[in-house]
Short mmCIF file of C-alpha atoms in Angstrom, two decimals:
data_model
loop_
_atom_site.label_atom_id
_atom_site.label_comp_id
_atom_site.label_asym_id
_atom_site.label_seq_id
_atom_site.Cartn_x
_atom_site.Cartn_y
_atom_site.Cartn_z
CA UNK A 1 15.41 4.03 13.48
CA UNK A 2 13.64 4.72 16.78
CA UNK A 3 12.05 7.98 17.52
CA UNK A 4 14.43 10.65 17.74
CA UNK A 5 14.68 12.25 20.96
CA UNK A 6 13.29 16.02 20.96
CA UNK A 7 15.70 17.70 23.71
CA UNK A 8 18.10 20.70 24.29
CA UNK A 9 20.33 20.36 21.01
CA UNK A 10 18.07 18.46 19.08
CA UNK A 11 18.74 20.35 15.95
CA UNK A 12 22.40 20.17 16.01
CA UNK A 13 21.94 16.33 16.41
CA UNK A 14 19.45 15.92 13.80
CA UNK A 15 21.57 18.11 11.50
CA UNK A 16 24.72 15.59 12.11
CA UNK A 17 22.30 12.68 11.49
CA UNK A 18 21.32 13.98 8.10
CA UNK A 19 24.87 14.38 7.32
CA UNK A 20 25.90 11.07 8.25
CA UNK A 21 23.40 9.27 6.35
CA UNK A 22 23.59 11.16 3.27
CA UNK A 23 27.37 10.70 3.11
CA UNK A 24 26.85 6.93 3.66
CA UNK A 25 24.03 7.11 0.77
CA UNK A 26 26.04 8.85 -1.71
CA UNK A 27 29.11 6.59 -1.36
CA UNK A 28 26.69 4.02 -2.60
CA UNK A 29 25.91 5.97 -5.59
CA UNK A 30 29.53 6.77 -6.29
CA UNK A 31 30.34 2.65 -6.09
CA UNK A 32 27.76 2.21 -8.78
CA UNK A 33 29.28 5.32 -10.72
CA UNK A 34 25.74 7.25 -10.62
CA UNK A 35 25.63 10.79 -10.28
CA UNK A 36 24.02 12.02 -7.20
CA UNK A 37 20.38 12.06 -6.69
CA UNK A 38 18.50 15.01 -8.78
CA UNK A 39 15.20 16.18 -10.12
CA UNK A 40 16.30 15.85 -13.56
CA UNK A 41 15.88 12.97 -16.05
CA UNK A 42 18.84 10.57 -16.19
CA UNK A 43 20.44 7.61 -14.35
CA UNK A 44 18.73 6.81 -11.08
CA UNK A 45 18.25 3.76 -8.63
CA UNK A 46 15.37 1.48 -9.38
CA UNK A 47 12.68 2.59 -6.98
CA UNK A 48 11.38 -0.95 -6.94
CA UNK A 49 14.40 -3.06 -6.15
CA UNK A 50 15.62 -3.19 -2.37
CA UNK A 51 18.72 -1.22 -1.16
CA UNK A 52 21.22 -3.14 0.66
CA UNK A 53 20.38 -3.00 4.27
CA UNK A 54 23.18 -0.64 5.39
CA UNK A 55 22.35 1.77 2.37
CA UNK A 56 18.33 1.76 3.17
CA UNK A 57 19.43 2.33 6.80
CA UNK A 58 21.41 5.46 5.74
CA UNK A 59 18.88 6.82 3.60
CA UNK A 60 16.19 6.30 6.34
CA UNK A 61 18.34 7.99 8.94
CA UNK A 62 18.85 10.88 6.56
CA UNK A 63 15.40 11.24 5.42
CA UNK A 64 13.73 10.96 8.88
CA UNK A 65 16.27 13.07 10.58
CA UNK A 66 15.67 15.89 7.78
CA UNK A 67 11.64 15.28 8.33
CA UNK A 68 12.13 16.04 11.92
CA UNK A 69 14.65 18.99 11.56
CA UNK A 70 12.09 20.66 9.17
CA UNK A 71 9.42 20.51 11.80
CA UNK A 72 11.53 22.00 14.40
CA UNK A 73 12.61 24.77 12.31
CA UNK A 74 9.14 25.77 11.27
CA UNK A 75 8.31 26.19 15.17
CA UNK A 76 4.89 25.16 16.54
CA UNK A 77 2.91 27.47 14.69
CA UNK A 78 4.51 27.33 11.47
CA UNK A 79 3.92 23.21 11.96
CA UNK A 80 0.52 24.04 12.28
CA UNK A 81 0.38 26.11 9.07
CA UNK A 82 2.15 23.77 6.88
CA UNK A 83 -0.05 20.77 6.98
CA UNK A 84 -3.14 21.94 5.01
CA UNK A 85 -0.76 22.29 1.85
CA UNK A 86 -0.93 18.85 1.14
CA UNK A 87 -4.68 19.25 -0.02
CA UNK A 88 -3.33 21.09 -2.79
CA UNK A 89 -1.07 19.07 -4.14
CA UNK A 90 -3.59 16.43 -4.07
CA UNK A 91 -6.15 18.75 -6.08
CA UNK A 92 -3.01 19.28 -9.11
CA UNK A 93 -2.59 15.48 -9.24
CA UNK A 94 -6.07 15.08 -9.66
CA UNK A 95 -6.34 17.64 -12.25
CA UNK A 96 -3.30 16.41 -13.98
CA UNK A 97 -4.60 12.71 -14.26
CA UNK A 98 -8.22 13.70 -15.11
CA UNK A 99 -7.09 15.73 -17.99
CA UNK A 100 -3.75 13.81 -18.86
CA UNK A 101 -1.53 16.79 -18.64
CA UNK A 102 1.66 14.27 -18.47
CA UNK A 103 1.07 12.85 -21.34
CA UNK A 104 0.90 16.24 -23.38
CA UNK A 105 4.73 17.05 -22.55
CA UNK A 106 7.09 15.40 -24.67
CA UNK A 107 9.18 12.66 -23.34
CA UNK A 108 12.03 12.63 -25.82
CA UNK A 109 14.52 13.84 -26.30
CA UNK A 110 15.56 14.53 -22.76
CA UNK A 111 14.93 17.99 -21.70
CA UNK A 112 12.28 18.41 -24.58
CA UNK A 113 10.15 21.44 -23.85
CA UNK A 114 6.32 22.85 -24.43
CA UNK A 115 4.46 25.21 -23.07
CA UNK A 116 1.02 25.83 -20.71
CA UNK A 117 -0.35 27.02 -24.12
CA UNK A 118 0.32 24.32 -26.02
CA UNK A 119 -0.88 21.76 -23.54
CA UNK A 120 -4.11 23.64 -22.91
CA UNK A 121 -4.66 23.28 -26.73
CA UNK A 122 -4.23 19.69 -26.95
CA UNK A 123 -6.24 18.97 -23.95
CA UNK A 124 -8.91 21.44 -24.84
CA UNK A 125 -8.51 23.35 -21.44
CA UNK A 126 -8.12 26.90 -20.52
CA UNK A 127 -4.64 27.90 -20.34
CA UNK A 128 -4.66 29.79 -17.41
CA UNK A 129 -5.98 26.51 -15.26
CA UNK A 130 -3.60 24.45 -16.80
CA UNK A 131 -0.36 26.86 -15.60
CA UNK A 132 -2.22 27.27 -12.11
CA UNK A 133 -2.43 23.41 -11.38
CA UNK A 134 1.06 22.79 -12.91
CA UNK A 135 3.01 25.26 -10.90
CA UNK A 136 1.31 23.49 -7.79
CA UNK A 137 2.93 20.24 -9.10
CA UNK A 138 6.32 22.11 -10.19
CA UNK A 139 6.64 23.09 -6.49
CA UNK A 140 7.17 19.36 -5.64
CA UNK A 141 9.48 19.09 -8.45
CA UNK A 142 6.88 16.93 -10.76
CA UNK A 143 7.53 19.13 -14.07
CA UNK A 144 9.79 21.79 -14.10
CA UNK A 145 9.02 25.54 -15.51
CA UNK A 146 12.62 26.43 -16.85
CA UNK A 147 11.49 29.84 -18.38
CA UNK A 148 8.10 31.41 -17.61
CA UNK A 149 5.09 29.42 -19.42
CA UNK A 150 7.61 26.93 -20.68
CA UNK A 151 7.57 23.24 -19.21
CA UNK A 152 9.61 20.23 -19.21
CA UNK A 153 9.48 16.80 -17.59
CA UNK A 154 11.56 16.08 -14.26
CA UNK A 155 12.36 12.51 -13.16
CA UNK A 156 9.11 12.52 -11.25
CA UNK A 157 6.86 13.58 -13.91
CA UNK A 158 8.53 11.21 -16.56
CA UNK A 159 7.69 8.19 -14.18
CA UNK A 160 4.41 9.46 -14.33
CA UNK A 161 4.00 9.49 -17.91
CA UNK A 162 5.75 6.18 -18.52
CA UNK A 163 4.71 3.72 -15.75
CA UNK A 164 0.70 3.02 -15.96
CA UNK A 165 0.83 1.15 -12.80
CA UNK A 166 2.20 4.24 -10.78
CA UNK A 167 -0.32 6.20 -12.46
CA UNK A 168 -2.96 4.07 -11.47
CA UNK A 169 -1.72 4.36 -8.01
CA UNK A 170 -1.73 7.80 -7.79
CA UNK A 171 -4.81 8.24 -9.40
CA UNK A 172 -6.42 5.76 -7.12
CA UNK A 173 -5.13 7.72 -3.99
CA UNK A 174 -6.40 11.23 -5.75
CA UNK A 175 -9.87 9.71 -6.73
CA UNK A 176 -10.54 7.29 -4.63
CA UNK A 177 -9.04 7.61 -1.01
CA UNK A 178 -8.31 11.47 -1.13
CA UNK A 179 -11.79 12.46 -1.95
CA UNK A 180 -13.12 9.64 0.90
CA UNK A 181 -10.72 10.97 3.34
CA UNK A 182 -12.14 14.71 2.94
CA UNK A 183 -15.48 13.33 4.22
CA UNK A 184 -14.47 10.78 6.91
CA UNK A 185 -15.36 13.29 9.96
CA UNK A 186 -18.69 14.13 8.23
CA UNK A 187 -19.29 10.33 8.00
CA UNK A 188 -18.22 9.71 12.01
CA UNK A 189 -20.62 12.30 12.62
CA UNK A 190 -23.56 11.03 10.52
CA UNK A 191 -22.68 7.12 11.84
CA UNK A 192 -20.95 7.39 14.81
CA UNK A 193 -19.02 4.29 15.52
CA UNK A 194 -20.29 2.46 12.19
CA UNK A 195 -18.39 -0.73 11.28
CA UNK A 196 -20.42 -0.91 7.96
CA UNK A 197 -18.19 -0.59 4.58
CA UNK A 198 -21.33 1.40 3.21
CA UNK A 199 -21.10 4.23 6.14
CA UNK A 200 -17.84 5.96 5.39
CA UNK A 201 -16.12 9.03 4.08
CA UNK A 202 -16.12 7.10 0.65
CA UNK A 203 -19.75 7.26 0.89
CA UNK A 204 -20.37 10.51 1.50
CA UNK A 205 -17.81 11.49 -1.01
CA UNK A 206 -19.40 9.45 -3.86
CA UNK A 207 -23.03 9.55 -3.09
CA UNK A 208 -23.59 6.00 -2.41
CA UNK A 209 -24.51 3.55 0.26
CA UNK A 210 -23.14 0.70 -1.64
CA UNK A 211 -19.99 -1.23 -0.44
CA UNK A 212 -17.11 0.49 -2.39
CA UNK A 213 -15.56 -2.71 -3.81
CA UNK A 214 -19.26 -3.40 -5.24
CA UNK A 215 -18.99 0.08 -6.64
CA UNK A 216 -15.63 -0.06 -8.28
CA UNK A 217 -16.33 -3.41 -9.86
CA UNK A 218 -18.94 -2.07 -11.47
CA UNK A 219 -17.13 0.10 -13.92
CA UNK A 220 -14.42 -1.60 -15.84
CA UNK A 221 -12.03 0.98 -16.19
CA UNK A 222 -11.92 2.01 -12.74
CA UNK A 223 -11.90 -1.63 -11.50
CA UNK A 224 -8.75 -2.22 -13.92
CA UNK A 225 -7.07 1.19 -12.28
CA UNK A 226 -7.79 -0.33 -8.84
CA UNK A 227 -6.37 -3.68 -9.49
CA UNK A 228 -3.38 -2.01 -11.01
CA UNK A 229 -2.85 0.43 -8.11
CA UNK A 230 -2.81 -2.45 -5.68
CA UNK A 231 -0.51 -4.60 -8.00
CA UNK A 232 1.94 -1.47 -7.80
CA UNK A 233 2.00 -1.36 -4.00
CA UNK A 234 2.66 -4.86 -4.10
CA UNK A 235 5.75 -4.36 -6.43
CA UNK A 236 7.66 -2.47 -3.68
CA UNK A 237 10.26 -5.16 -2.15
CA UNK A 238 8.99 -4.11 1.27
CA UNK A 239 5.53 -5.83 0.38
CA UNK A 240 7.32 -8.86 -1.20
CA UNK A 241 5.89 -12.25 -0.86
CA UNK A 242 9.46 -13.46 -0.08
CA UNK A 243 9.03 -11.96 3.12
CA UNK A 244 6.06 -14.51 3.84
CA UNK A 245 7.91 -17.51 2.31
CA UNK A 246 10.98 -16.56 4.27
CA UNK A 247 8.89 -15.61 7.53
CA UNK A 248 7.02 -18.89 7.69
CA UNK A 249 8.02 -22.44 7.02
CA UNK A 250 5.33 -24.06 5.05
CA UNK A 251 7.03 -27.20 4.38
CA UNK A 252 5.09 -29.34 6.93
CA UNK A 253 1.74 -28.34 5.11
CA UNK A 254 0.31 -30.83 2.85
CA UNK A 255 -2.69 -28.60 1.99
CA UNK A 256 -2.92 -24.68 2.05
CA UNK A 257 -6.14 -22.45 1.27
CA UNK A 258 -5.29 -19.02 0.04
CA UNK A 259 -8.32 -17.29 1.18
CA UNK A 260 -8.86 -14.35 -1.33
CA UNK A 261 -6.17 -15.21 -3.24
CA UNK A 262 -6.96 -13.42 -6.29
CA UNK A 263 -5.15 -14.70 -9.58
CA UNK A 264 -2.77 -17.15 -7.74
CA UNK A 265 0.45 -15.24 -7.44
CA UNK A 266 1.47 -16.05 -3.89
CA UNK A 267 0.14 -19.92 -4.38
CA UNK A 268 2.46 -19.96 -7.59
CA UNK A 269 5.29 -18.52 -5.42
CA UNK A 270 4.48 -20.96 -2.30
CA UNK A 271 4.46 -24.15 -4.68
CA UNK A 272 7.78 -23.12 -6.19
CA UNK A 273 9.73 -22.63 -2.90
CA UNK A 274 7.96 -25.53 -0.85
CA UNK A 275 7.42 -28.34 -3.34
CA UNK A 276 6.11 -30.77 -0.72
CA UNK A 277 3.03 -29.10 -0.49
CA UNK A 278 0.51 -31.39 -2.46
CA UNK A 279 -2.34 -29.04 -2.68
CA UNK A 280 -2.87 -25.02 -2.84
CA UNK A 281 -6.44 -24.08 -3.36
CA UNK A 282 -6.92 -20.49 -4.37
CA UNK A 283 -10.04 -19.00 -3.50
CA UNK A 284 -11.62 -15.59 -4.45
CA UNK A 285 -14.94 -14.49 -6.07
CA UNK A 286 -15.92 -16.14 -9.43
CA UNK A 287 -14.77 -13.59 -11.81
CA UNK A 288 -11.44 -13.58 -10.56
CA UNK A 289 -10.69 -17.38 -10.17
CA UNK A 290 -12.30 -18.14 -13.43
CA UNK A 291 -9.12 -18.09 -15.80
CA UNK A 292 -6.60 -19.08 -12.77
CA UNK A 293 -5.87 -22.82 -13.65
CA UNK A 294 -5.37 -21.88 -17.32
CA UNK A 295 -2.82 -19.13 -16.62
CA UNK A 296 -0.54 -21.59 -14.34
CA UNK A 297 2.69 -23.24 -15.36
CA UNK A 298 2.00 -26.65 -16.72
CA UNK A 299 4.19 -28.32 -14.15
CA UNK A 300 1.77 -26.34 -11.57
CA UNK A 301 -1.75 -27.03 -12.72
CA UNK A 302 -2.27 -30.41 -11.11
CA UNK A 303 -1.10 -28.61 -7.73
CA UNK A 304 -3.22 -25.55 -7.87
CA UNK A 305 -6.78 -25.09 -7.90
CA UNK A 306 -9.12 -22.42 -8.28
CA UNK A 307 -12.35 -22.45 -6.06
CA UNK A 308 -15.11 -19.55 -5.99
CA UNK A 309 -15.75 -18.64 -2.66
CA UNK A 310 -17.19 -15.66 -0.99
CA UNK A 311 -15.18 -15.54 2.46
CA UNK A 312 -17.63 -13.70 4.57
CA UNK A 313 -19.73 -17.30 4.14
CA UNK A 314 -18.88 -21.02 5.73
CA UNK A 315 -15.54 -22.23 4.23
CA UNK A 316 -16.13 -25.12 1.87
CA UNK A 317 -12.71 -26.72 1.99
CA UNK A 318 -12.52 -28.93 4.79
CA UNK A 319 -9.26 -30.19 6.76
CA UNK A 320 -6.58 -27.90 5.19
CA UNK A 321 -3.32 -27.60 7.15
CA UNK A 322 -3.15 -23.86 6.74
CA UNK A 323 -5.70 -21.16 5.71
CA UNK A 324 -3.82 -17.93 4.86
CA UNK A 325 -4.94 -14.25 4.38
CA UNK A 326 -2.60 -12.32 2.60
CA UNK A 327 -3.48 -8.38 3.07
CA UNK A 328 -7.30 -9.22 3.38
CA UNK A 329 -8.32 -8.33 6.93
CA UNK A 330 -7.06 -4.86 6.69
CA UNK A 331 -9.92 -4.23 4.19
CA UNK A 332 -12.60 -4.92 6.73
CA UNK A 333 -13.92 -3.63 10.18
CA UNK A 334 -13.35 -6.02 12.99
CA UNK A 335 -17.45 -6.74 12.96
CA UNK A 336 -16.32 -8.39 9.46
CA UNK A 337 -13.17 -9.98 10.23
CA UNK A 338 -14.80 -11.76 13.03
CA UNK A 339 -17.39 -12.99 10.64
CA UNK A 340 -14.70 -13.89 8.33
CA UNK A 341 -12.52 -15.92 11.08
CA UNK A 342 -15.79 -17.71 12.26
CA UNK A 343 -16.68 -18.52 8.70
CA UNK A 344 -13.52 -20.93 8.85
CA UNK A 345 -14.90 -22.78 11.76
CA UNK A 346 -17.14 -25.47 10.04
CA UNK A 347 -13.81 -26.53 8.10
CA UNK A 348 -11.31 -26.71 10.68
CA UNK A 349 -9.42 -29.62 11.78
CA UNK A 350 -7.70 -29.83 15.28
CA UNK A 351 -4.03 -28.23 14.66
CA UNK A 352 -5.14 -26.40 11.66
CA UNK A 353 -3.32 -23.03 11.37
CA UNK A 354 -4.76 -19.44 10.17
CA UNK A 355 -2.08 -17.24 8.80
CA UNK A 356 -2.55 -13.83 8.51
CA UNK A 357 -0.09 -11.77 6.61
CA UNK A 358 -0.71 -7.98 7.18
CA UNK A 359 0.00 -4.90 8.72
CA UNK A 360 0.87 -5.04 12.34
CA UNK A 361 1.54 -1.38 13.58
CA UNK A 362 4.46 -1.34 16.44
CA UNK A 363 4.03 0.26 19.41
CA UNK A 364 4.16 4.10 19.90
CA UNK A 365 7.78 5.28 19.96
CA UNK A 366 9.19 2.33 17.86
CA UNK A 367 9.41 3.85 14.65
CA UNK A 368 10.41 7.31 13.59
CA UNK A 369 7.70 9.83 13.32
CA UNK A 370 7.90 9.80 9.87
CA UNK A 371 7.55 6.09 9.53
CA UNK A 372 4.56 6.02 12.20
CA UNK A 373 3.02 8.59 9.78
CA UNK A 374 2.66 6.60 7.05
CA UNK A 375 1.12 3.90 9.04
CA UNK A 376 -1.41 6.17 10.33
CA UNK A 377 -2.25 7.59 7.11
CA UNK A 378 -2.90 4.08 5.79
CA UNK A 379 -5.03 3.36 8.91
CA UNK A 380 -7.38 6.43 8.25
CA UNK A 381 -7.31 5.61 4.40
CA UNK A 382 -8.63 2.25 5.17
CA UNK A 383 -11.31 3.96 7.65
CA UNK A 384 -12.65 6.54 4.92
CA UNK A 385 -12.58 3.89 2.31
CA UNK A 386 -14.84 1.53 3.98
CA UNK A 387 -14.29 1.66 7.74
CA UNK A 388 -11.80 -0.76 7.65
CA UNK A 389 -8.51 -0.41 9.70
CA UNK A 390 -4.84 -1.19 10.06
CA UNK A 391 -4.13 -3.07 13.46
CA UNK A 392 -1.47 -3.26 16.39
CA UNK A 393 -0.59 -6.75 18.11
CA UNK A 394 -3.35 -6.43 20.70
CA UNK A 395 -5.74 -5.79 18.25
CA UNK A 396 -4.71 -8.72 16.49
CA UNK A 397 -5.00 -11.07 19.62
CA UNK A 398 -8.26 -9.53 20.57
CA UNK A 399 -9.94 -10.20 16.89
CA UNK A 400 -9.11 -14.04 17.04
CA UNK A 401 -10.31 -13.94 20.89
CA UNK A 402 -13.37 -12.24 20.02
CA UNK A 403 -13.87 -14.61 16.75
CA UNK A 404 -13.67 -17.85 19.11
CA UNK A 405 -11.86 -18.85 22.02
CA UNK A 406 -10.73 -22.19 20.36
CA UNK A 407 -8.37 -19.98 18.16
CA UNK A 408 -4.95 -20.24 20.20
CA UNK A 409 -2.85 -16.96 19.28
CA UNK A 410 0.65 -18.33 18.45
CA UNK A 411 2.56 -14.82 17.76
CA UNK A 412 3.61 -12.41 15.29
CA UNK A 413 6.79 -12.57 13.13
CA UNK A 414 7.96 -9.62 11.35
CA UNK A 415 10.51 -10.70 8.76
CA UNK A 416 13.27 -8.26 8.29
CA UNK A 417 13.16 -5.57 5.50
CA UNK A 418 8.87 -6.29 5.64
CA UNK A 419 6.14 -4.08 6.08
CA UNK A 420 3.65 -6.92 6.61
CA UNK A 421 3.94 -9.03 9.64
CA UNK A 422 2.76 -12.95 9.86
CA UNK A 423 0.14 -13.32 12.41
CA UNK A 424 -0.55 -16.79 13.48
CA UNK A 425 -3.16 -18.90 15.27
CA UNK A 426 -4.03 -22.48 15.69
CA UNK A 427 -7.09 -24.10 16.00
CA UNK A 428 -7.48 -26.27 19.25
CA UNK A 429 -10.63 -27.05 19.14
CA UNK A 430 -11.95 -30.53 17.80
CA UNK A 431 -12.20 -31.36 14.19
CA UNK A 432 -15.35 -29.94 12.28
#
């Protein structure tokens, strides 16, 4: 959905769009014999499964129009006064996770109740604090207070209690990113224009001058939570590896190097979809790839191999047809992305392809205000965390040109339904 024009009669137009999109969306629920969406426990659509294209479009129309309608009705001053409230919701989520409040509310039978006093006793917390923080959450329909002092689950809080990977995502935002975002402006003042990962909002929030990734890996529990959070975000259909497989034809490649390929999920999907690929090398740090081959299906073990490699150092695997970076470069500032791309050069043969599967921010005005806001939040989150960034098309072209003029930028593809684009460059220099 494009940006909704703000002009005379905009409120009526937006109201009509809310009605149109909602009607079509509810027709889908009816076709599945599901009740209408509610905040309560019960039958709901699986949020991780893709909706039919026309149903997703209808929901987007309604949600995005409702978002802009709210902004218009608030008025200019109300719009400014509304924004700071989100920080208090994040504080509530942080408190709920820190003390595992969601685990102290009974999950069965449906509608089971407890009290703020009982939760406080179980968690060894002051009852007044439990009530205050939980009531912020209930204002967003996370938990419900049917009678004063009594609390029960809603569909949202039940998801939090029952889905450990969702919990990891929420707490990763609350404990790692949100605290870092709150110190980002301070970091820009202390280190103007810095591209160093240890001179960020995270550095100030956590009192460290270490690379955030290094610090996270030092604590096994924090590292597992971080990995689970990233895995959860990949589970959403818009981030599915299927978009990469559908958006680029790997059939002509004999060798593919998946740089920063973790534990081989993408390599496995590639090998299954494109059996003509003869060799897939999965590169990552030693502790990440150490058990990769043992975990592979028996029939894929001859084809997929793990290789310890730090992508900031020269590429050891020479002569591959494709070097793939999936959701890697957005974790790094331009300075280090250039270093990563230049590190490939000693291994490149003429005609080798470099594929980057990452976010490509559309031009202003191509998305709804709400959808654009999500991408801008992602961008600032990356800056806050380690001075990394999300990029638009011009940024990607400029990045390859800065790395070496022998990288010929071929183009950008955005598969339908995907949040990540496929950026393609070709090495037109001579063989290494």
